[in-house]
CSV table of C-alpha atoms in Angstrom, one decimal:
chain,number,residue,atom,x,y,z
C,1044,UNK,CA,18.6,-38.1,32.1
C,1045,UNK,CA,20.4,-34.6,32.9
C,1046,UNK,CA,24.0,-35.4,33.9
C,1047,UNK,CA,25.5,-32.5,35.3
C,1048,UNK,CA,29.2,-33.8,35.5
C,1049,UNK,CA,29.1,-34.6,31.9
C,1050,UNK,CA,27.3,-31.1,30.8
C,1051,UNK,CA,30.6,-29.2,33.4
C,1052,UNK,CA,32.7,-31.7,31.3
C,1053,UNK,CA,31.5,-30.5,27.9
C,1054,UNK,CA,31.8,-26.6,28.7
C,1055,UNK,CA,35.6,-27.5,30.2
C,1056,UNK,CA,36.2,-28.6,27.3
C,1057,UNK,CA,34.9,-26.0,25.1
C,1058,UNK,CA,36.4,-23.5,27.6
C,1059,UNK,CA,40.0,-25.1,26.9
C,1060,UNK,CA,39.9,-25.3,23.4
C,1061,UNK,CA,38.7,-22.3,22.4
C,1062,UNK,CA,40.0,-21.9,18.9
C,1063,UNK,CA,39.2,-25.5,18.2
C,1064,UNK,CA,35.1,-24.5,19.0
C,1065,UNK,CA,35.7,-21.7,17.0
C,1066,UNK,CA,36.5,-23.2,14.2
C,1067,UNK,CA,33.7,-25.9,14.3
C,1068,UNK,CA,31.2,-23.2,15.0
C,1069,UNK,CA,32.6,-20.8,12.0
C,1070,UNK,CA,31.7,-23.1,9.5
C,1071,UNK,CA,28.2,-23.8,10.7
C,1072,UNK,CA,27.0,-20.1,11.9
C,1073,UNK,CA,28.8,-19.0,8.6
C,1074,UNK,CA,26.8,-21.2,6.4
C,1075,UNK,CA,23.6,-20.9,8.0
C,1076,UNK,CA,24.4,-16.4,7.6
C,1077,UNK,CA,25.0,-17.0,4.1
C,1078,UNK,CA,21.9,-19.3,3.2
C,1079,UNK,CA,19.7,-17.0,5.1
C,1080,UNK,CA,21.2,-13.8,3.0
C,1081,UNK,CA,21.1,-15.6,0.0
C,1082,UNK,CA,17.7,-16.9,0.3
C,1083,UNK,CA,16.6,-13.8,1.2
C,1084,UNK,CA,17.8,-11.6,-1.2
C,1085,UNK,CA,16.0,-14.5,-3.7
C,1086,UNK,CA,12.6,-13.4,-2.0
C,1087,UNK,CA,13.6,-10.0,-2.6
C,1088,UNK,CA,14.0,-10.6,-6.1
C,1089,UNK,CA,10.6,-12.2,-6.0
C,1090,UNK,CA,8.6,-9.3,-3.8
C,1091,UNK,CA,10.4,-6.7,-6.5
C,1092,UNK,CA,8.9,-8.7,-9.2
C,1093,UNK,CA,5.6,-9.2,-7.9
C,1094,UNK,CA,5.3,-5.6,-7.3
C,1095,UNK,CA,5.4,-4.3,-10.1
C,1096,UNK,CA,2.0,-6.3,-11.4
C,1097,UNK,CA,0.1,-5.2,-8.4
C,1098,UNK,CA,-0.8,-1.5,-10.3
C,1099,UNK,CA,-3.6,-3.4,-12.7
C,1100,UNK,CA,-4.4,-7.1,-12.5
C,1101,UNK,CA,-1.3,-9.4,-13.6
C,1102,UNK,CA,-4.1,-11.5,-15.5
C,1103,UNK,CA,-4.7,-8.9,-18.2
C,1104,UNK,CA,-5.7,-8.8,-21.7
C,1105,UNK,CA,-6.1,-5.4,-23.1
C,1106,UNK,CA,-7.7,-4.9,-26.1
C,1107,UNK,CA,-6.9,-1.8,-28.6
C,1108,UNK,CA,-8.1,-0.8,-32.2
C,1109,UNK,CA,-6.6,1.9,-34.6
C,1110,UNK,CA,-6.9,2.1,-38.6
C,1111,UNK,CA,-6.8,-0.2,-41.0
C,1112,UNK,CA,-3.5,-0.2,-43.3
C,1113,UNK,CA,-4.4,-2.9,-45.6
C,1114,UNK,CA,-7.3,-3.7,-47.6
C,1115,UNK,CA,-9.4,-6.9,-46.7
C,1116,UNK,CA,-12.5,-8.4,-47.7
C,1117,UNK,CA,-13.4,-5.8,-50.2
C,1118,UNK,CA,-13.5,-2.7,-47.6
C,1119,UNK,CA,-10.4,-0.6,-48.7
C,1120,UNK,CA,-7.2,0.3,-46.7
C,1121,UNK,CA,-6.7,3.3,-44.1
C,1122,UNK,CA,-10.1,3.0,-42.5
C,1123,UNK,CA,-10.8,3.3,-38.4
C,1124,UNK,CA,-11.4,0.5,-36.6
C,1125,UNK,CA,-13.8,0.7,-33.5
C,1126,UNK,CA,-15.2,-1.3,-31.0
C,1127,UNK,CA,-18.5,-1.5,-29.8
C,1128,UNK,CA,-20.5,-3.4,-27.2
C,1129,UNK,CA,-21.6,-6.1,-29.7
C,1130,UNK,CA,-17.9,-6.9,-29.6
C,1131,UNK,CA,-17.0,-7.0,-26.1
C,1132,UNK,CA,-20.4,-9.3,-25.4
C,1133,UNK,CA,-19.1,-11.5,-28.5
C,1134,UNK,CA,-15.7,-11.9,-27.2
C,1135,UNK,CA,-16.6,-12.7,-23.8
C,1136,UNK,CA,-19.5,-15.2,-24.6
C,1137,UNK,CA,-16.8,-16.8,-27.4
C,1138,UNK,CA,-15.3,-18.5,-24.7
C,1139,UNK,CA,-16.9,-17.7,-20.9
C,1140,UNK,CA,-15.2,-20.5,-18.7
C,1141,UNK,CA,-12.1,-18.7,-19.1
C,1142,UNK,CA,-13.1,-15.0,-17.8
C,1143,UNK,CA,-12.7,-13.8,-14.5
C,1144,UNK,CA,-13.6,-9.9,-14.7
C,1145,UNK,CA,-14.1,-7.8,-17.6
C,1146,UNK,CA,-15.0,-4.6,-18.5
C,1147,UNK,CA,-15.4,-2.3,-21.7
C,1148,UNK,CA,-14.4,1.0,-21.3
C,1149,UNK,CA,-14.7,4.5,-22.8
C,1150,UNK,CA,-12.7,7.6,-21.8
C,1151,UNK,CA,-13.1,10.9,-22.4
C,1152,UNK,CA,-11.9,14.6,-20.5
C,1153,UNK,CA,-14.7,16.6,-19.1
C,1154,UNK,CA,-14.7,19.5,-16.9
C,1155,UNK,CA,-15.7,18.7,-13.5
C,1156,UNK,CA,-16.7,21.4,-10.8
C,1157,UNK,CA,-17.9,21.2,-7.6
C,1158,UNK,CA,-18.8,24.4,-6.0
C,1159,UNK,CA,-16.2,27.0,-7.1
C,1160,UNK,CA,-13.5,24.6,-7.5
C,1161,UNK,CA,-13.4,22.7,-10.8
C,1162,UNK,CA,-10.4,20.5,-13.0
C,1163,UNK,CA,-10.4,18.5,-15.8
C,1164,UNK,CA,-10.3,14.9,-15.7
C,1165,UNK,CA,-10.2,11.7,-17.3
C,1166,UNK,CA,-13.8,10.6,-17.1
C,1167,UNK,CA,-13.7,6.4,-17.4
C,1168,UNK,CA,-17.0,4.2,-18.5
C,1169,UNK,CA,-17.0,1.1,-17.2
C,1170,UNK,CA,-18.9,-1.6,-15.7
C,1171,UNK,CA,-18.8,-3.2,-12.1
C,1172,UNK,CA,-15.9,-5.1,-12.4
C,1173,UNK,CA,-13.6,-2.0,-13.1
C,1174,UNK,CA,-12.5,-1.9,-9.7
C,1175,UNK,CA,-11.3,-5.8,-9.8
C,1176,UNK,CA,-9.4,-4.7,-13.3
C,1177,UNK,CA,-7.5,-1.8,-11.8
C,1178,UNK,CA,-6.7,-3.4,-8.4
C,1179,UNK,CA,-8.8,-0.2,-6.4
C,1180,UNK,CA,-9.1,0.0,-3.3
C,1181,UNK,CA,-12.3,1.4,-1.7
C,1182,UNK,CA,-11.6,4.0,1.2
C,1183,UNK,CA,-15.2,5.2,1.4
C,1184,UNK,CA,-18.6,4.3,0.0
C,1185,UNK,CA,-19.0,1.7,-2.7
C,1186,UNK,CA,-18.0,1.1,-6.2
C,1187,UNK,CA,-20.5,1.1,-9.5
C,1188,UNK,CA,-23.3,-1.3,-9.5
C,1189,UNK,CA,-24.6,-3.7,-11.9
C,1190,UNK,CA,-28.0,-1.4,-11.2
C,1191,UNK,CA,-26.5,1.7,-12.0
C,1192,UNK,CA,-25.6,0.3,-15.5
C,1193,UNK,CA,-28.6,-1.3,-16.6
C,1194,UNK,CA,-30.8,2.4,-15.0
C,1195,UNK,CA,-27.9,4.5,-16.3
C,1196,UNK,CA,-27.6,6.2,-12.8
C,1197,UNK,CA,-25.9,9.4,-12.7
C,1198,UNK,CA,-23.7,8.3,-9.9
C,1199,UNK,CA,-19.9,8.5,-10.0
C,1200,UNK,CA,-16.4,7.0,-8.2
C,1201,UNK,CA,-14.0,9.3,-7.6
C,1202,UNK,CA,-9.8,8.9,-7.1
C,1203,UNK,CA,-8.4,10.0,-3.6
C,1204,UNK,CA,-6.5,12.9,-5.7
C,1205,UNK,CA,-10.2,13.8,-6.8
C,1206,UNK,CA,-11.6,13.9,-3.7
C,1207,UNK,CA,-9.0,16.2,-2.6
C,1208,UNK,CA,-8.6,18.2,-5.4
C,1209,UNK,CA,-12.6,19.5,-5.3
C,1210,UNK,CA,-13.9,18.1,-2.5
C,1211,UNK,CA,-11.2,18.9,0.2
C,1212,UNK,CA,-13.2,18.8,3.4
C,1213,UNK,CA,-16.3,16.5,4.6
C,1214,UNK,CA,-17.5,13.3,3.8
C,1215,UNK,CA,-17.5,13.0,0.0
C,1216,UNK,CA,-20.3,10.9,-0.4
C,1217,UNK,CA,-23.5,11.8,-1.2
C,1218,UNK,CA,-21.8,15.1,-2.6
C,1219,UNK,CA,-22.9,16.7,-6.6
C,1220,UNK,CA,-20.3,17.0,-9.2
C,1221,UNK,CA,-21.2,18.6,-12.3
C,1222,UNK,CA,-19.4,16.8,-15.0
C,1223,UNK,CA,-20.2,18.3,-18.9
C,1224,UNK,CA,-23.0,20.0,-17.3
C,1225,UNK,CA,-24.9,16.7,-16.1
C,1226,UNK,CA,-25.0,16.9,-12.2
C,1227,UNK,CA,-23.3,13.3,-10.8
C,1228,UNK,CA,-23.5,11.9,-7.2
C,1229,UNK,CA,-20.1,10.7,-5.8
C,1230,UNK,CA,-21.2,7.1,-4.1
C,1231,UNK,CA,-17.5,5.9,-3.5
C,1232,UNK,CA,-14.0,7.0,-3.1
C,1233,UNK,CA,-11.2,5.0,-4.1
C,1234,UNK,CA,-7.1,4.6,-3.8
C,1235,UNK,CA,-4.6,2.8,-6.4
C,1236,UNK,CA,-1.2,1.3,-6.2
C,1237,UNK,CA,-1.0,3.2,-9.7
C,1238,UNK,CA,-0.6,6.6,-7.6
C,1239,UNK,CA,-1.7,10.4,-8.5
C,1240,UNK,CA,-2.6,9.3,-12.2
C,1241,UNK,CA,-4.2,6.7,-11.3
C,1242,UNK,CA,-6.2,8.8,-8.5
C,1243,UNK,CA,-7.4,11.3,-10.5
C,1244,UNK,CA,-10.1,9.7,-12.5
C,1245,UNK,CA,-13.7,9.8,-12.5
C,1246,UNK,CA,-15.3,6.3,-13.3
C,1247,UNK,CA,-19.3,6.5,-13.8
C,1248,UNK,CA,-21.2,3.8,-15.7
C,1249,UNK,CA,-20.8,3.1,-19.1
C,1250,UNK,CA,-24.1,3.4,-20.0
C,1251,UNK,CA,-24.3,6.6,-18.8
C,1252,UNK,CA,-21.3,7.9,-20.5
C,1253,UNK,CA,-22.7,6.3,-23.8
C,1254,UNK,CA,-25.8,7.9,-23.3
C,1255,UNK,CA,-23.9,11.4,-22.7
C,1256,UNK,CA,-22.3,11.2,-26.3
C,1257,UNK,CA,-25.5,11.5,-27.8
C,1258,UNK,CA,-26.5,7.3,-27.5
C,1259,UNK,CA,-23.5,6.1,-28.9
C,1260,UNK,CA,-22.1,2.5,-28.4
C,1261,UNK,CA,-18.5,3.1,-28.9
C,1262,UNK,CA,-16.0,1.6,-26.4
C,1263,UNK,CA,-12.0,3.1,-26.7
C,1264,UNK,CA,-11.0,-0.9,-25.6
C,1265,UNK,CA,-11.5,-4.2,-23.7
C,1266,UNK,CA,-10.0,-5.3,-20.4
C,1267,UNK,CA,-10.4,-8.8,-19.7
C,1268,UNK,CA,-8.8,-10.8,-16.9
C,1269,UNK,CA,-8.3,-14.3,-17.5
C,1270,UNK,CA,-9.1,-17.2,-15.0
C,1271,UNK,CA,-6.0,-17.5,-12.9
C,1272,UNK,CA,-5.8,-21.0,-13.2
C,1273,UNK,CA,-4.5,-21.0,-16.8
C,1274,UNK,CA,-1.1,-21.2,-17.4
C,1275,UNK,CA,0.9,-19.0,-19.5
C,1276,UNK,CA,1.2,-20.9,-22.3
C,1277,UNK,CA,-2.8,-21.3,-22.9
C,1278,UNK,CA,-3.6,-17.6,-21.4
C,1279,UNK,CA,-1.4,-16.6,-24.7
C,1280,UNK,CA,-2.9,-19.1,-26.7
C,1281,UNK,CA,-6.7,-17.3,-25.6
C,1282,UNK,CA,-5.4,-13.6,-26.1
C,1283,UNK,CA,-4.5,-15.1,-29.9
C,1284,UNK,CA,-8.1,-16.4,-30.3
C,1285,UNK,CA,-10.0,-13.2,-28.9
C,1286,UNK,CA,-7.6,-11.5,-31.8
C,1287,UNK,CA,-8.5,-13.5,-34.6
C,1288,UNK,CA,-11.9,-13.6,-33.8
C,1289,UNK,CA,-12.0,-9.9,-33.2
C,1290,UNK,CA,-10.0,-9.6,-36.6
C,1291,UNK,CA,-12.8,-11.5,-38.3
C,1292,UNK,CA,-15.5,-9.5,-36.5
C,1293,UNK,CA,-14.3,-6.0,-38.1
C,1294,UNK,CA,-12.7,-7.8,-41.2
C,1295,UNK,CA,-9.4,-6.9,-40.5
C,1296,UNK,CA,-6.3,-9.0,-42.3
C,1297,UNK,CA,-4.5,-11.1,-40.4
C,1298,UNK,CA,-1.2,-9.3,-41.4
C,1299,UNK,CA,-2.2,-5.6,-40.3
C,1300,UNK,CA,-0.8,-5.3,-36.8
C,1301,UNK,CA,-2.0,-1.5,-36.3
C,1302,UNK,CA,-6.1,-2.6,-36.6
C,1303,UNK,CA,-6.2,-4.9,-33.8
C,1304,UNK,CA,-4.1,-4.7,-31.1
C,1305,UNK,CA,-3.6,-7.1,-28.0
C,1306,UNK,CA,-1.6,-6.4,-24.9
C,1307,UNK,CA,-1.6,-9.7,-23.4
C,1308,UNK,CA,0.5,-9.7,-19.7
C,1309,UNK,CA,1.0,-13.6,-19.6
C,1310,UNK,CA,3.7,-13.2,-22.7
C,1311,UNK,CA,5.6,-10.9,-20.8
C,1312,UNK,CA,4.9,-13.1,-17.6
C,1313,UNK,CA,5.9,-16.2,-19.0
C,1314,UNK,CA,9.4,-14.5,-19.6
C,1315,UNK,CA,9.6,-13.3,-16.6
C,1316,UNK,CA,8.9,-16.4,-14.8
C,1317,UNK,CA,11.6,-18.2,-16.5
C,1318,UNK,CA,13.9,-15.3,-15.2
C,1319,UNK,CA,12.8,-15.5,-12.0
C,1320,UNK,CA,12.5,-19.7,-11.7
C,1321,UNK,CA,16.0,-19.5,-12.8
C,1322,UNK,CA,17.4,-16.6,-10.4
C,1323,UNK,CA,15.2,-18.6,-7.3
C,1324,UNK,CA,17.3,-22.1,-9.0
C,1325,UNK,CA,21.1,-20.7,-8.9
C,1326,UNK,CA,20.0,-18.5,-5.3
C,1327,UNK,CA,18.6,-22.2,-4.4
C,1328,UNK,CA,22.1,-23.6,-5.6
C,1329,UNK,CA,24.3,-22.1,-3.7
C,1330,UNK,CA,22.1,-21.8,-0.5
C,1331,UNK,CA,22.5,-25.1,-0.9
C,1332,UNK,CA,25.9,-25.0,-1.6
C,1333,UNK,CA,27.1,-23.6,1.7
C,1334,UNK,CA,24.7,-26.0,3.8
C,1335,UNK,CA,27.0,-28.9,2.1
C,1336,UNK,CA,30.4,-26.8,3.0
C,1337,UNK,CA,29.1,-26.1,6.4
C,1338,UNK,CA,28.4,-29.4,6.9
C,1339,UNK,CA,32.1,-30.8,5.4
C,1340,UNK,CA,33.6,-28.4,7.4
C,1341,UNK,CA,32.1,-29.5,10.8
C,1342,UNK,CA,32.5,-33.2,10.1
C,1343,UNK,CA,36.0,-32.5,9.0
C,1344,UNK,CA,36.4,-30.9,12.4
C,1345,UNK,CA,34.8,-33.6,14.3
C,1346,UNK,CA,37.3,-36.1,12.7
C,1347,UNK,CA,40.2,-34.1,14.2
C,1348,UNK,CA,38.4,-33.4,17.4
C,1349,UNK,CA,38.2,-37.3,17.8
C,1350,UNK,CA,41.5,-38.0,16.7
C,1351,UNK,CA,43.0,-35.3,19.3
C,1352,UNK,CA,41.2,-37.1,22.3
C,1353,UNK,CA,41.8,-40.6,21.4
C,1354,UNK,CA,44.6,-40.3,24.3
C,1355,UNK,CA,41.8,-39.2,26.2
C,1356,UNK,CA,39.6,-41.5,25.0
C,1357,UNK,CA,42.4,-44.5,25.7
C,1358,UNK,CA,42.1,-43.6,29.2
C,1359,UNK,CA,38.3,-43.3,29.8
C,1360,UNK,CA,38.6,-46.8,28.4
C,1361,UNK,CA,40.9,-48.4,30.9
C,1362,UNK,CA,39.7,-46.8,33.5
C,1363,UNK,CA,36.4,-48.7,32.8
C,1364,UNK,CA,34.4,-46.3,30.5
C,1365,UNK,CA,32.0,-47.6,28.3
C,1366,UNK,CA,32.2,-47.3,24.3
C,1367,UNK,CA,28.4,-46.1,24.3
C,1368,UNK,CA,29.5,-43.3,27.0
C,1369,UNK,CA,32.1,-42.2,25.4
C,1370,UNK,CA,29.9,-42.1,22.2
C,1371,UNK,CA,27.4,-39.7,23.9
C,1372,UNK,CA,29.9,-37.2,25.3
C,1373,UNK,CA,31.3,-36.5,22.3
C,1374,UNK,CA,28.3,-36.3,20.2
C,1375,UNK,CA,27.1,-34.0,22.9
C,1376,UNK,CA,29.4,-31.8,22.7
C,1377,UNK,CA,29.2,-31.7,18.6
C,1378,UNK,CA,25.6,-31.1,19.3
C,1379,UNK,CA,26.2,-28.2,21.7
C,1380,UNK,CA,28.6,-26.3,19.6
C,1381,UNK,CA,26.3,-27.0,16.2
C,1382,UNK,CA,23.5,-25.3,17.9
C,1383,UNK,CA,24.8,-22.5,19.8
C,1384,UNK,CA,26.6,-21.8,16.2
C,1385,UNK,CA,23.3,-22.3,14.7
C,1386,UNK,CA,21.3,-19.8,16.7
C,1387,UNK,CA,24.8,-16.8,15.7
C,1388,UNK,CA,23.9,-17.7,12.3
C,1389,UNK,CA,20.6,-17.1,11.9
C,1390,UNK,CA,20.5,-13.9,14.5
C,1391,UNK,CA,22.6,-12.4,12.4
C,1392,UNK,CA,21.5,-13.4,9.0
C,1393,UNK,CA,17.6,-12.4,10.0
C,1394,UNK,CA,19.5,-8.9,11.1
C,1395,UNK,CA,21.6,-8.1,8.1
C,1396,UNK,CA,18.5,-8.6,5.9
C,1397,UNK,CA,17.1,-6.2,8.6
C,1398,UNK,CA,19.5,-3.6,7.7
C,1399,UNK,CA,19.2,-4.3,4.3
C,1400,UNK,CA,15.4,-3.8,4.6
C,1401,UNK,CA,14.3,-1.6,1.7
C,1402,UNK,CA,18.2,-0.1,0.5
C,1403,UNK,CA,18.5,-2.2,-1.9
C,1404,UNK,CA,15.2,-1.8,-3.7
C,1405,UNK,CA,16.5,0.2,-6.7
C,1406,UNK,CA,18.3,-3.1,-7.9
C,1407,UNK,CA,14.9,-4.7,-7.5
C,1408,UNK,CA,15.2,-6.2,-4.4
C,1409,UNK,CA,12.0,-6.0,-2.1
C,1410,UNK,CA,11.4,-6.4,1.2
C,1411,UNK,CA,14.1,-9.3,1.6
C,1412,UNK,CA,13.6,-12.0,4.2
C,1413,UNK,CA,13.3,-16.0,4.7
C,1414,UNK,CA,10.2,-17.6,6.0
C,1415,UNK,CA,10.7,-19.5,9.6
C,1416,UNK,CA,10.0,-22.7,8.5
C,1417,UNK,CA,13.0,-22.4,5.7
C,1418,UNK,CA,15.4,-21.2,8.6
C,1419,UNK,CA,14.6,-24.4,11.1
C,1420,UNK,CA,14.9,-26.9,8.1
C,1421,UNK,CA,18.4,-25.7,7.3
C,1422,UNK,CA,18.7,-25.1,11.0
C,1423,UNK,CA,17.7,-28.4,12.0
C,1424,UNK,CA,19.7,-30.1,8.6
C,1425,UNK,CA,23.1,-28.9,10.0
C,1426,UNK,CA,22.4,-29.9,13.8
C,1427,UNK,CA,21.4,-33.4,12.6
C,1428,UNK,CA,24.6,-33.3,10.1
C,1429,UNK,CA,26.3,-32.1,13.7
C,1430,UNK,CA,24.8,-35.1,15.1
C,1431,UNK,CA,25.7,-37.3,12.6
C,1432,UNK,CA,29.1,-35.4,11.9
C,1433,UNK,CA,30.3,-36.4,15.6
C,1434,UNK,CA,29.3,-39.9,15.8
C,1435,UNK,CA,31.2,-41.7,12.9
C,1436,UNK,CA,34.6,-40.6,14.2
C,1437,UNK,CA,33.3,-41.3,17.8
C,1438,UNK,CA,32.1,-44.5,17.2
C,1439,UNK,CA,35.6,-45.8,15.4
C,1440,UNK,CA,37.4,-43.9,18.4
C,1441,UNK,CA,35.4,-45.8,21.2
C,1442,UNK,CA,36.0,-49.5,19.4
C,1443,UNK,CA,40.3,-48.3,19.6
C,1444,UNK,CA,41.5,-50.4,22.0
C,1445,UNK,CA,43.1,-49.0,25.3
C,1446,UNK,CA,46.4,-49.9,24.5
C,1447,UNK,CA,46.4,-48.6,21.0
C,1448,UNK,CA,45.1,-45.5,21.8
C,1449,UNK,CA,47.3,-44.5,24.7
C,1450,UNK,CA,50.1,-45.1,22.1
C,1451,UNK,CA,48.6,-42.8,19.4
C,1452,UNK,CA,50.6,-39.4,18.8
């Protein structure tokens, strides 16, 4: 039950041995400021990182082609290498359970006018799952449909720069470009993380691009996301089989790196996660670190808090004071200092990485904070450690006898 003499006892106390509650508190507040900081400048680390995959899909394999330098199979040496939709349907049947979008393209510049404003712009050829490749975001209307491929729809997508580039004013969609003299209907209007590049391209439907380049079947390369579930290590081992097989395919040697090319993100991934586990394992470290100090400094304390009042202690005895009483108060009072120290800590650890906020972002450091349930394990690790910290000493202190302890200097 609430004992108000004891909770007047605890703040007299405090009040009269100020330096000593400093101290005790220091240690605590100062290593719960210094885990939140450090853990937060780790999710920094990991927000920076994270970032910078968010332009395209971080589960990419891009596939390029260029010219043959060697001879192989009997077709001679410095020959082009192009792709076509035979391969991309061939490399994504070879091994289906392990695709999650993918899209051919081909890109070309056309002139693109819209009353009497015009530009020229990447045009892009793609199917429907373009938009899940390049991370878009739709801002008006829709994206291109599996229908307007298969009908070859003259129907176009159009970046935000686009829009306000030509369009400028009123509802896009539903408006005519004329692109290479064909006359296109915007259905959609798009944004992307990539920024003004990235915004001013034109994606229509493949088929309708093809058929625009007098029927051809030519594709400039392959995007194909792979299912996120794979790890690493057999997402590098599937961008290695699309290449050989692709490398077979066109009857490319093995040893001619210009022919086929594969940009495969999870090699550069894999690196990076090793980094990153690392950096999160030595920011873990010494989080940890100055838990364990804060928590050898406060039981450190507590033994010379005990060992100050075991006059005091003597007395409560003879006077008729019980060992589990005197137990309580001082564990009370560890208690009471551990968490008023607790709560300085952390208000001002969740503050500096306030003011750090977004400063430190040119040393890749993002958006730094510590999720609440990492702060009130570490908060609730020290108060039990307070707990724990005040007891031992107690518990030898209340078992002194009277006589023993009024004699202690």
């Amino acid at each position: 039950m609430f004992d108000l003499d004891r909770w007047q006892e605890i703040f007299s106390s405090i009040r009269s041995n100020i330096l000593r509650t400093v101290l005790s508190g220091f240690t605590v507040a100062l290593g719960l400021y210094i885990f939140i900081v450090l853990f937060g400048i780790g999710n920094g680390l990991q927000n920076a990182f994270q970032d910078g995959f968010t332009r395209d899909a971080q589960n990419l394999i891009t596939i390029f082609t260029g010219r043959a330098n060697l001879p192989f199979a009997g077709l001679q040496a410095d020959r082009d290498i192009s792709l076509n939709n035979d391969d991309y349907s061939a490399l994504i049947k070879s091994d289906p359970d392990k695709v999650q979008y993918s899209t051919p393209r081909y890109s070309t510049n056309f002139l693109v006018k819209y009353g009497k404003e015009s530009g020229s712009y990447q045009i892009s050829g793609a199917n429907d799952q373009e938009s899940f490749i390049e991370n878009r975001v739709l801002m008006n209307g829709r994206f291109i449909s599996d229908k307007d491929i298969t009908d070859r729809k003259l129907v176009a997508v159009i970046g935000r720069m686009v829009q306000r580039d030509l369009i400028k004013n009123g509802d896009p969609i539903g408006k005519e470009l004329q692109i290479n003299g064909s006359v296109f209907k915007v259905v959609g209007v798009y944004s992307d993380e990539g920024g003004d590049f990235d915004e001013r391209m034109i994606s229509i439907p493949i088929s309708t691009l093809q058929q625009i380049k007098k029927g051809s079947d030519t594709i400039n390369n392959i995007f194909i996301a792979y299912d996120e579930n794979l790890k690493p290590d057999q997402a590098i081992e599937y961008g290695k089989k699309l290449e050989k097989e692709l490398r077979s395919r066109k009857k490319v040697s093995p040893d001619d790196e210009n022919a086929v090319r594969i940009n495969n993100k999870a090699e550069g991934l894999k690196d990076s996660f090793t980094f990153l586990f690392v950096i999160t394992m030595i920011v873990g470290f010494i989080g940890m670190g100055t838990l364990l100090a804060g928590i050898i400094g406060i039981s450190n304390i507590m033994v010379y808090i005990v060992k100050e009042r075991t006059k005091e202690i003597g007395v409560r005895k003879a006077i008729g004071a019980k060992p589990r009483s005197i137990v309580a108060l001082i564990m009370q009072e560890s208690i009471v200092i551990t968490v008023i120290s607790g709560f300085v800590g952390v208000g001002v650890g969740i503050l500096t990485l306030e003011l750090i906020g977004d400063s430190l972002e040119q040393y890749f450091i993002k958006d730094p904070g510590v999720g609440w349930g990492l702060i009130i394990a570490a908060f609730v690790c020290l108060v039990l450690s307070g707990l724990i910290a005040g007891f031992i000493p107690a518990y030898r202190a209340s078992r002194i006898r009277p006589i023993e302890a009024l004699r202690t200097e």
